[in-house]
PDB file of C-alpha atoms and ligand atoms in Angstrom:
ATOM      1  CA  MET A   1     118.428  91.564 116.956  1.00 94.00           C
ATOM      2  CA  ARG A   2     116.876  92.394 113.577  1.00 96.00           C
ATOM      3  CA  HIS A   3     118.735  92.630 110.426  1.00 98.00           C
ATOM      4  CA  VAL A   4     117.429  95.485 108.309  1.00 98.00           C
ATOM      5  CA  GLY A   5     118.580  96.357 104.584  1.00 98.00           C
ATOM      6  CA  LEU A   6     118.157  99.918 103.394  1.00 98.00           C
ATOM      7  CA  PHE A   7     118.173 100.167  99.607  1.00 98.00           C
ATOM      8  CA  GLY A   8     118.088 104.087  98.694  1.00 98.00           C
ATOM      9  CA  GLY A   9     118.034 105.456  95.370  1.00 97.00           C
ATOM     10  CA  SER A  10     115.729 107.581  93.031  1.00 97.00           C
ATOM     11  CA  PHE A  11     113.896 105.095  91.486  1.00 98.00           C
ATOM     12  CA  ASP A  12     112.870 107.070  88.326  1.00 97.00           C
ATOM     13  CA  PRO A  13     111.651 104.229  87.482  1.00 98.00           C
ATOM     14  CA  VAL A  14     112.233 101.353  89.621  1.00 98.00           C
ATOM     15  CA  HIS A  15     113.303  98.219  87.285  1.00 98.00           C
ATOM     16  CA  VAL A  16     114.234  94.716  87.663  1.00 98.00           C
ATOM     17  CA  GLY A  17     117.978  95.641  88.229  1.00 97.00           C
ATOM     18  CA  HIS A  18     116.992  96.780  91.794  1.00 98.00           C
ATOM     19  CA  LEU A  19     114.182  94.253  92.382  1.00 98.00           C
ATOM     20  CA  ARG A  20     116.385  91.197  91.855  1.00 98.00           C
ATOM     21  CA  ALA A  21     119.405  92.773  93.627  1.00 98.00           C
ATOM     22  CA  ALA A  22     117.056  93.369  96.613  1.00 98.00           C
ATOM     23  CA  ILE A  23     116.172  89.816  96.619  1.00 98.00           C
ATOM     24  CA  GLU A  24     119.431  88.404  96.546  1.00 98.00           C
ATOM     25  CA  VAL A  25     120.941  90.742  99.152  1.00 98.00           C
ATOM     26  CA  MET A  26     118.007  89.541 101.358  1.00 98.00           C
ATOM     27  CA  GLU A  27     118.933  85.891 100.589  1.00 97.00           C
ATOM     28  CA  HIS A  28     122.678  86.408 101.000  1.00 96.00           C
ATOM     29  CA  LEU A  29     122.721  88.259 104.261  1.00 97.00           C
ATOM     30  CA  GLY A  30     119.765  86.392 105.944  1.00 97.00           C
ATOM     31  CA  LEU A  31     117.863  90.290 106.438  1.00 98.00           C
ATOM     32  CA  ASP A  32     114.746  90.085 108.219  1.00 98.00           C
ATOM     33  CA  GLU A  33     113.447  93.127 106.269  1.00 98.00           C
ATOM     34  CA  LEU A  34     114.599  95.282 103.512  1.00 98.00           C
ATOM     35  CA  ARG A  35     113.231  99.140 102.887  1.00 98.00           C
ATOM     36  CA  PHE A  36     113.341 100.679  99.588  1.00 98.00           C
ATOM     37  CA  ILE A  37     113.902 104.278 100.372  1.00 98.00           C
ATOM     38  CA  PRO A  38     113.208 106.611  97.463  1.00 98.00           C
ATOM     39  CA  CYS A  39     115.013 109.704  97.758  1.00 97.00           C
ATOM     40  CA  ALA A  40     113.439 113.231  96.868  1.00 96.00           C
ATOM     41  CA  HIS A  41     116.484 114.631  95.468  1.00 93.00           C
ATOM     42  CA  SER A  42     119.990 113.137  95.187  1.00 90.00           C
ATOM     43  CA  PRO A  43     122.906 115.206  95.766  1.00 87.00           C
ATOM     44  CA  GLY A  44     124.627 115.802  92.838  1.00 81.00           C
ATOM     45  CA  LYS A  45     122.009 114.757  90.558  1.00 86.00           C
ATOM     46  CA  PRO A  46     119.584 116.357  88.232  1.00 90.00           C
ATOM     47  CA  PRO A  47     116.143 116.062  90.211  1.00 93.00           C
ATOM     48  CA  PRO A  48     114.345 112.965  89.477  1.00 96.00           C
ATOM     49  CA  ARG A  49     111.821 113.100  86.299  1.00 95.00           C
ATOM     50  CA  ALA A  50     109.014 111.396  87.832  1.00 97.00           C
ATOM     51  CA  SER A  51     107.392 112.955  91.000  1.00 96.00           C
ATOM     52  CA  GLY A  52     107.875 111.553  94.362  1.00 96.00           C
ATOM     53  CA  ARG A  53     104.449 110.195  94.496  1.00 96.00           C
ATOM     54  CA  LEU A  54     104.579 108.515  91.306  1.00 97.00           C
ATOM     55  CA  ARG A  55     108.176 107.019  92.226  1.00 98.00           C
ATOM     56  CA  ARG A  56     106.628 105.868  95.325  1.00 98.00           C
ATOM     57  CA  ASP A  57     103.354 104.336  93.881  1.00 97.00           C
ATOM     58  CA  TRP A  58     105.346 102.506  91.201  1.00 97.00           C
ATOM     59  CA  LEU A  59     107.475 101.182  93.714  1.00 98.00           C
ATOM     60  CA  GLU A  60     104.934  99.942  95.833  1.00 97.00           C
ATOM     61  CA  LEU A  61     103.313  98.150  92.700  1.00 97.00           C
ATOM     62  CA  ALA A  62     106.707  96.478  91.859  1.00 97.00           C
ATOM     63  CA  MET A  63     107.160  95.412  95.469  1.00 97.00           C
ATOM     64  CA  GLY A  64     103.974  93.736  95.792  1.00 95.00           C
ATOM     65  CA  ASP A  65     103.368  91.847  98.939  1.00 95.00           C
ATOM     66  CA  ARG A  66     106.797  90.227  99.327  1.00 97.00           C
ATOM     67  CA  PRO A  67     107.583  89.134 102.788  1.00 97.00           C
ATOM     68  CA  GLY A  68     109.881  91.661 104.464  1.00 98.00           C
ATOM     69  CA  TRP A  69     109.713  94.324 101.701  1.00 98.00           C
ATOM     70  CA  ILE A  70     108.731  97.863 103.076  1.00 98.00           C
ATOM     71  CA  LEU A  71     108.707 101.118 101.600  1.00 98.00           C
ATOM     72  CA  ASP A  72     110.125 104.041 103.628  1.00 98.00           C
ATOM     73  CA  ASP A  73     109.284 107.278 102.329  1.00 97.00           C
ATOM     74  CA  ARG A  74     111.038 109.417 104.749  1.00 98.00           C
ATOM     75  CA  GLU A  75     113.183 111.204 102.293  1.00 97.00           C
ATOM     76  CA  LEU A  76     110.230 112.161 100.386  1.00 97.00           C
ATOM     77  CA  ARG A  77     108.372 113.630 103.364  1.00 96.00           C
ATOM     78  CA  ARG A  78     111.608 115.374 104.288  1.00 93.00           C
ATOM     79  CA  GLU A  79     111.933 117.073 100.996  1.00 79.00           C
ATOM     80  CA  GLY A  80     114.599 118.856  99.445  1.00 88.00           C
ATOM     81  CA  VAL A  81     118.269 117.157  98.835  1.00 93.00           C
ATOM     82  CA  SER A  82     118.235 113.876 100.238  1.00 95.00           C
ATOM     83  CA  HIS A  83     121.328 113.093 102.612  1.00 96.00           C
ATOM     84  CA  THR A  84     121.711 109.447 103.704  1.00 97.00           C
ATOM     85  CA  VAL A  85     123.769 110.284 107.061  1.00 98.00           C
ATOM     86  CA  GLU A  86     120.453 112.240 108.139  1.00 97.00           C
ATOM     87  CA  THR A  87     118.257 109.081 106.967  1.00 98.00           C
ATOM     88  CA  LEU A  88     120.559 106.573 108.745  1.00 98.00           C
ATOM     89  CA  LEU A  89     120.732 108.721 111.981  1.00 98.00           C
ATOM     90  CA  GLY A  90     116.946 108.764 112.079  1.00 97.00           C
ATOM     91  CA  ILE A  91     116.552 105.038 111.672  1.00 98.00           C
ATOM     92  CA  ARG A  92     119.193 104.512 114.299  1.00 97.00           C
ATOM     93  CA  GLU A  93     117.325 106.444 116.591  1.00 97.00           C
ATOM     94  CA  GLU A  94     113.944 104.546 115.876  1.00 97.00           C
ATOM     95  CA  GLU A  95     115.667 101.339 115.675  1.00 95.00           C
ATOM     96  CA  PRO A  96     118.792 101.129 118.339  1.00 95.00           C
ATOM     97  CA  GLU A  97     118.855  97.164 118.710  1.00 94.00           C
ATOM     98  CA  SER A  98     118.612  96.428 114.699  1.00 97.00           C
ATOM     99  CA  ARG A  99     121.749  95.934 112.774  1.00 97.00           C
ATOM    100  CA  LEU A 100     121.791  98.170 109.469  1.00 98.00           C
ATOM    101  CA  TYR A 101     122.860  97.136 105.965  1.00 98.00           C
ATOM    102  CA  TRP A 102     122.867 100.103 103.493  1.00 98.00           C
ATOM    103  CA  ILE A 103     122.855  98.910  99.690  1.00 98.00           C
ATOM    104  CA  VAL A 104     124.227 100.820  96.959  1.00 98.00           C
ATOM    105  CA  GLY A 105     125.567 100.327  93.612  1.00 97.00           C
ATOM    106  CA  SER A 106     129.298 100.039  92.946  1.00 96.00           C
ATOM    107  CA  ASP A 107     128.647 103.100  90.595  1.00 94.00           C
ATOM    108  CA  ALA A 108     127.429 104.945  93.504  1.00 95.00           C
ATOM    109  CA  PHE A 109     129.872 103.802  95.947  1.00 96.00           C
ATOM    110  CA  SER A 110     132.844 105.078  94.240  1.00 95.00           C
ATOM    111  CA  ASN A 111     131.427 108.681  94.683  1.00 94.00           C
ATOM    112  CA  LEU A 112     130.935 108.036  98.309  1.00 95.00           C
ATOM    113  CA  HIS A 113     133.658 110.763  99.205  1.00 95.00           C
ATOM    114  CA  GLN A 114     131.106 113.312  97.856  1.00 94.00           C
ATOM    115  CA  TRP A 115     128.259 112.332 100.115  1.00 95.00           C
ATOM    116  CA  ARG A 116     127.755 114.595 103.283  1.00 96.00           C
ATOM    117  CA  GLU A 117     129.817 113.383 106.461  1.00 97.00           C
ATOM    118  CA  ALA A 118     131.240 110.570 104.293  1.00 97.00           C
ATOM    119  CA  ASP A 119     133.504 109.693 107.110  1.00 97.00           C
ATOM    120  CA  ARG A 120     130.717 109.310 109.540  1.00 97.00           C
ATOM    121  CA  LEU A 121     128.693 106.948 107.237  1.00 98.00           C
ATOM    122  CA  GLY A 122     130.956 103.805 107.819  1.00 97.00           C
ATOM    123  CA  ARG A 123     129.735 104.083 111.834  1.00 97.00           C
ATOM    124  CA  LEU A 124     126.151 104.129 111.137  1.00 98.00           C
ATOM    125  CA  ALA A 125     125.577 101.021 109.025  1.00 98.00           C
ATOM    126  CA  HIS A 126     127.429  98.180 107.300  1.00 98.00           C
ATOM    127  CA  TRP A 127     127.887  98.923 103.317  1.00 98.00           C
ATOM    128  CA  ILE A 128     126.426  96.192 100.860  1.00 98.00           C
ATOM    129  CA  VAL A 129     127.847  97.149  97.615  1.00 98.00           C
ATOM    130  CA  LEU A 130     126.216  95.799  94.465  1.00 97.00           C
ATOM    131  CA  LEU A 131     128.707  94.633  91.759  1.00 96.00           C
ATOM    132  CA  ARG A 132     126.972  96.677  88.566  1.00 92.00           C
ATOM    133  CA  PRO A 133     128.188  95.473  84.959  1.00 88.00           C
ATOM    134  CA  GLY A 134     130.683  98.418  83.689  1.00 90.00           C
ATOM    135  CA  PHE A 135     131.526  99.555  87.532  1.00 91.00           C
ATOM    136  CA  PRO A 136     134.407  97.638  88.960  1.00 90.00           C
ATOM    137  CA  PRO A 137     135.103  97.766  92.542  1.00 90.00           C
ATOM    138  CA  VAL A 138     137.526 100.460  92.194  1.00 91.00           C
ATOM    139  CA  LEU A 139     137.863 103.300  94.629  1.00 94.00           C
ATOM    140  CA  PRO A 140     139.218 106.765  94.100  1.00 95.00           C
ATOM    141  CA  GLU A 141     141.968 108.170  96.279  1.00 95.00           C
ATOM    142  CA  GLU A 142     139.581 110.472  98.150  1.00 96.00           C
ATOM    143  CA  ALA A 143     137.621 107.276  99.376  1.00 96.00           C
ATOM    144  CA  PRO A 144     137.093 107.531 103.333  1.00 97.00           C
ATOM    145  CA  GLY A 145     139.334 104.912 104.788  1.00 96.00           C
ATOM    146  CA  TRP A 146     136.623 102.550 106.086  1.00 97.00           C
ATOM    147  CA  CYS A 147     135.612 102.181 102.473  1.00 97.00           C
ATOM    148  CA  ARG A 148     138.962 100.180 102.184  1.00 96.00           C
ATOM    149  CA  THR A 149     139.591  99.015 105.966  1.00 96.00           C
ATOM    150  CA  GLY A 150     136.110  97.525 106.309  1.00 97.00           C
ATOM    151  CA  ARG A 151     136.351  95.159 103.170  1.00 97.00           C
ATOM    152  CA  THR A 152     135.110  91.638 104.112  1.00 97.00           C
ATOM    153  CA  GLU A 153     133.825  88.559 102.087  1.00 94.00           C
ATOM    154  CA  ASP A 154     132.365  86.973 105.016  1.00 95.00           C
ATOM    155  CA  PRO A 155     128.894  87.527 106.038  1.00 94.00           C
ATOM    156  CA  ALA A 156     129.134  86.178 109.688  1.00 94.00           C
ATOM    157  CA  ARG A 157     131.496  89.011 110.195  1.00 96.00           C
ATOM    158  CA  LEU A 158     128.491  91.467 109.524  1.00 96.00           C
ATOM    159  CA  ARG A 159     126.572  89.722 112.360  1.00 95.00           C
ATOM    160  CA  GLN A 160     129.310  90.197 114.944  1.00 95.00           C
ATOM    161  CA  ASP A 161     130.643  94.130 114.127  1.00 96.00           C
ATOM    162  CA  PRO A 162     128.161  96.876 114.983  1.00 96.00           C
ATOM    163  CA  ALA A 163     128.910  98.705 111.715  1.00 97.00           C
ATOM    164  CA  GLY A 164     131.557  99.834 109.154  1.00 97.00           C
ATOM    165  CA  ASP A 165     131.872  96.538 107.277  1.00 98.00           C
ATOM    166  CA  VAL A 166     131.851  96.581 103.533  1.00 98.00           C
ATOM    167  CA  LEU A 167     130.944  93.607 101.529  1.00 98.00           C
ATOM    168  CA  TYR A 168     130.667  93.571  97.576  1.00 97.00           C
ATOM    169  CA  LEU A 169     128.106  91.488  96.446  1.00 97.00           C
ATOM    170  CA  ARG A 170     128.391  89.760  92.919  1.00 95.00           C
ATOM    171  CA  VAL A 171     124.486  90.052  92.338  1.00 96.00           C
ATOM    172  CA  THR A 172     122.954  88.554  88.816  1.00 96.00           C
ATOM    173  CA  ALA A 173     124.470  90.895  86.366  1.00 94.00           C
ATOM    174  CA  LEU A 174     121.693  93.148  85.054  1.00 95.00           C
ATOM    175  CA  GLY A 175     123.058  95.759  82.962  1.00 93.00           C
ATOM    176  CA  ILE A 176     119.777  97.775  83.254  1.00 96.00           C
ATOM    177  CA  SER A 177     119.468 101.493  84.378  1.00 96.00           C
ATOM    178  CA  ALA A 178     116.673 103.677  84.897  1.00 97.00           C
ATOM    179  CA  THR A 179     118.438 106.185  82.492  1.00 96.00           C
ATOM    180  CA  ALA A 180     117.855 103.405  79.597  1.00 96.00           C
ATOM    181  CA  ILE A 181     114.177 102.591  80.673  1.00 97.00           C
ATOM    182  CA  ARG A 182     113.532 106.377  80.465  1.00 96.00           C
ATOM    183  CA  ASP A 183     114.752 106.485  77.230  1.00 95.00           C
ATOM    184  CA  ARG A 184     112.918 103.392  75.927  1.00 95.00           C
ATOM    185  CA  ILE A 185     109.599 105.059  77.173  1.00 95.00           C
ATOM    186  CA  ARG A 186     110.397 108.401  75.192  1.00 93.00           C
ATOM    187  CA  ARG A 187     110.660 106.269  72.406  1.00 93.00           C
ATOM    188  CA  GLY A 188     107.787 104.133  72.850  1.00 93.00           C
ATOM    189  CA  LEU A 189     109.762 100.901  72.817  1.00 95.00           C
ATOM    190  CA  ALA A 190     109.036  97.489  74.635  1.00 95.00           C
ATOM    191  CA  LEU A 191     109.736  97.444  78.714  1.00 96.00           C
ATOM    192  CA  ASP A 192     109.233  93.660  78.854  1.00 97.00           C
ATOM    193  CA  TYR A 193     111.646  91.684  80.981  1.00 97.00           C
ATOM    194  CA  LEU A 194     113.229  95.106  82.262  1.00 98.00           C
ATOM    195  CA  VAL A 195     110.459  96.126  84.543  1.00 97.00           C
ATOM    196  CA  PRO A 196     107.804  94.372  86.342  1.00 97.00           C
ATOM    197  CA  ASP A 197     104.546  93.114  84.325  1.00 96.00           C
ATOM    198  CA  SER A 198     102.352  95.168  86.870  1.00 95.00           C
ATOM    199  CA  LEU A 199     104.117  98.679  85.877  1.00 95.00           C
ATOM    200  CA  GLN A 200     104.148  98.378  82.091  1.00 94.00           C
ATOM    201  CA  ASP A 201     100.762 100.101  81.325  1.00 92.00           C
ATOM    202  CA  ALA A 202     101.541 103.043  83.624  1.00 93.00           C
ATOM    203  CA  LEU A 203     105.045 103.603  82.831  1.00 94.00           C
ATOM    204  CA  ALA A 204     104.269 103.337  78.715  1.00 88.00           C
ATOM    205  CA  ARG A 205     101.674 106.284  79.644  1.00 87.00           C
ATOM    206  CA  ALA A 206     104.030 108.364  81.909  1.00 88.00           C
ATOM    207  CA  ALA A 207     104.205 111.732  80.583  1.00 85.00           C
ATOM    208  CA  CYS A 208     106.950 112.891  82.874  1.00 91.00           C
ATOM    209  CA  TYR A 209     109.600 111.359  80.691  1.00 92.00           C
ATOM    210  CA  ASP A 210     108.585 112.997  77.554  1.00 85.00           C
ATOM    211  CA  PRO A 211     111.238 115.310  76.043  1.00 78.00           C
ATOM    212  CA  PRO A 212     111.458 118.585  77.727  1.00 72.00           C
TER     213      PRO A 212
HETATM  214  P1  ATP B 301     119.923 106.350  86.903  1.00 72.20           P
HETATM  215  O1  ATP B 301     120.007 105.433  85.477  1.00 72.20           O
HETATM  216  O2  ATP B 301     118.592 107.074  86.820  1.00 72.20           O
HETATM  217  O3  ATP B 301     120.951 106.863  87.340  1.00 72.20           O
HETATM  218  P2  ATP B 301     119.712 103.954  88.517  1.00 72.20           P
HETATM  219  O4  ATP B 301     119.442 102.763  87.296  1.00 72.20           O
HETATM  220  O5  ATP B 301     121.141 103.832  88.843  1.00 72.20           O
HETATM  221  O6  ATP B 301     119.309 105.365  87.725  1.00 72.20           O
HETATM  222  P3  ATP B 301     118.848 104.390  91.007  1.00 72.20           P
HETATM  223  O7  ATP B 301     117.461 104.650  91.300  1.00 72.20           O
HETATM  224  O8  ATP B 301     119.547 105.738  91.071  1.00 72.20           O
HETATM  225  O9  ATP B 301     118.635 103.608  89.777  1.00 72.20           O
HETATM  226  O10 ATP B 301     119.777 103.224  91.718  1.00 72.20           O
HETATM  227  C1  ATP B 301     119.342 103.104  93.021  1.00 72.20           C
HETATM  228  C2  ATP B 301     120.593 102.086  93.456  1.00 72.20           C
HETATM  229  O11 ATP B 301     120.595 100.841  92.880  1.00 72.20           O
HETATM  230  C3  ATP B 301     121.703 102.782  93.214  1.00 72.20           C
HETATM  231  O12 ATP B 301     123.033 102.464  94.310  1.00 72.20           O
HETATM  232  C4  ATP B 301     122.377 102.091  92.097  1.00 72.20           C
HETATM  233  O13 ATP B 301     124.029 101.832  91.866  1.00 72.20           O
HETATM  234  C5  ATP B 301     121.615 100.435  92.442  1.00 72.20           C
HETATM  235  N1  ATP B 301     121.446  99.850  91.119  1.00 72.20           N
HETATM  236  C6  ATP B 301     120.497 100.550  89.894  1.00 72.20           C
HETATM  237  N2  ATP B 301     120.476  99.498  88.924  1.00 72.20           N
HETATM  238  C7  ATP B 301     121.307  98.670  89.137  1.00 72.20           C
HETATM  239  C8  ATP B 301     121.246  97.358  88.660  1.00 72.20           C
HETATM  240  N3  ATP B 301     120.977  97.181  87.433  1.00 72.20           N
HETATM  241  N4  ATP B 301     122.218  96.468  89.284  1.00 72.20           N
HETATM  242  C9  ATP B 301     122.608  96.549  90.413  1.00 72.20           C
HETATM  243  N5  ATP B 301     122.293  97.696  91.146  1.00 72.20           N
HETATM  244  C10 ATP B 301     121.646  98.563  90.726  1.00 72.20           C
END
């Protein structure tokens, strides 16, 4: 059985907070593969500033040829609002034998009740929640039941159960956000150690982040 991590997001742009977390999740869970899945448009968020094409190209540059890392652009190809339930159903159909682990930050996970078919999401994958600085593991009352009942700290349990486990992971705390990177680009400030070196020139020239 293959163990496949699925890391969705706007990646507008990708930064070292994403990349470092991806490495640590892969190590912690012994994943065979980790897919970055850039969304077309995240529900409840303004559309990304950079085009899908640019965000995908930057992700590819940032990923380099690290073993097991794959770019999955199905949400960009689907266009419109990207719903995780559709993405998960598609991947499960293609990979019925794989164990799937959806990776999400603690900020996004606490809004999960607003996602389409939130109750169903726990039946389609395990959930790996990255503890992000400033976003403690607190869930609102409206959170689907599985977000609480599925909680475990034991990675071995995720190997046994088919789906629905929720593991909070204390990855290296990096208080970096794409919002702050976009702001730095607008102001012409340095991006060193916030994004990979391979992206610095392209991002510094990115006109899509200019003030409207
Ligand atoms: P924005 O500032 O535009 O909202 P972001 O930095 O949160 O963007 P996204 O592309 O929305 O980046 O993030 C994709 C996923 O990665 C989300 O689940 C988010 O919570 C998580 N994530 C983003 N930055 C970090 C970080 N520094 N540490 C851990 N998780 C992160």
